[in-house]
């Protein structure tokens, strides 16, 4: 075992990282708490489908998996906005159909990654095995078999903690006093509901869009699934006057949804039952340091930096972690080092510099919550989006919309945050006294952009 790299968690990041390392001839062992989801329906997992975008796609293409995954994904070109009254309308995400995001089933994606991982003879996944702690002096990891209760201790070469937002490895680092983390729970929870397929298995709404019902302080969203259904997620405060706490009878739930989501209700025959059957999910931002201890252990993915889901970036960021870690290892191996000789401590120190970017996407994700639930429906916001598009077309590589930087490019998140704020101020100034994009003062735009922005691509 001492020769092996142990990954805790065969979720999205753990499985993908296993593939990267196996391709580099490392001996890899993954320990996964849950049973093998390809054999057992484990249901009840968090968020049924996810939005996959450039950063995630890049990592999948580096590992030769992108086509396989796109085969099970649905392109979403933009947001379809459902006001309480009035017509549904569409806001494109990118400049054209080359800039789209993809809805993919979390379970199918995870299964595909596990299967691709297990194709490597030097990689093994042990299921039903939960990590219960780690001795940071010796580097030993404690695990327990979830079926038999049998406990054992493993002594790997190094440990990569990809065990999600409630990470046991992170807890061990905090308990040993080597790391400090904050877990910031959002006051909002979420509930997953279903819009089943229509007749002949057809989608009952526009298939190639992410649907949003923005209602200022709460919202419903829906992502398409391959079987013709949509998975809806209802984001709502946990407590207060309008909250999950108050929606405590079937009548109240039915009447609330009928009043606020009138066009969604006829499409969701079982939503009241689902509302009470499905758990209310929590959302947390995890921030802290260090992510590593010497050459013994490194945290990545949600274990190091969980974020709220409103930019659709948690998985994409976790996949980017895998790609980045792989590049750092590659750099060492390019000096002729074999897998056994990789200086993990040096790799981990370099990797940790990524924290400024993961902190940035954490902040961008919180910002985007306000944008999705509130601003998208406002006329001023729609005008700014149109002007933003005009500027993006007129100043390519100079004025790149924030959404584009985060979702369709791999520009470091910290730069996207910084430039996004500058561009927002420029947009506010240019849109202050106009009502349509053709009233835009192009000379002023030119002056502001050349003064405040430089080329990034
Ligand atoms: P996880 O996917 O949580 O995987 C952790 C794995 O470790 C799991 O398999 C778990 O069983 C295992 N494990 C846990 N503890 C142990 C233990 N002690 N021992 C052994 N194994 C263990 N991201 C996007 O990019 N796009 C989206 O659209 C998006 N939507 C989201 C919607 C919601 C409602 C939520 C909650 C999240 C969303 N995310 C999205 C975020 C995304 O789900 C996470 O960022 C991503 O799953 C992180 O991957 P991970 O591998 O780090 O953690």
Coordinates of C-alpha atoms in Angstrom, one line a residue, residues 175 342 385 432:
X175 CA -9.1 18.4 14.5
X342 CA 7.3 12.9 -7.5
X385 CA -27.2 42.3 -21.1
X432 CA -27.5 55.1 -16.9

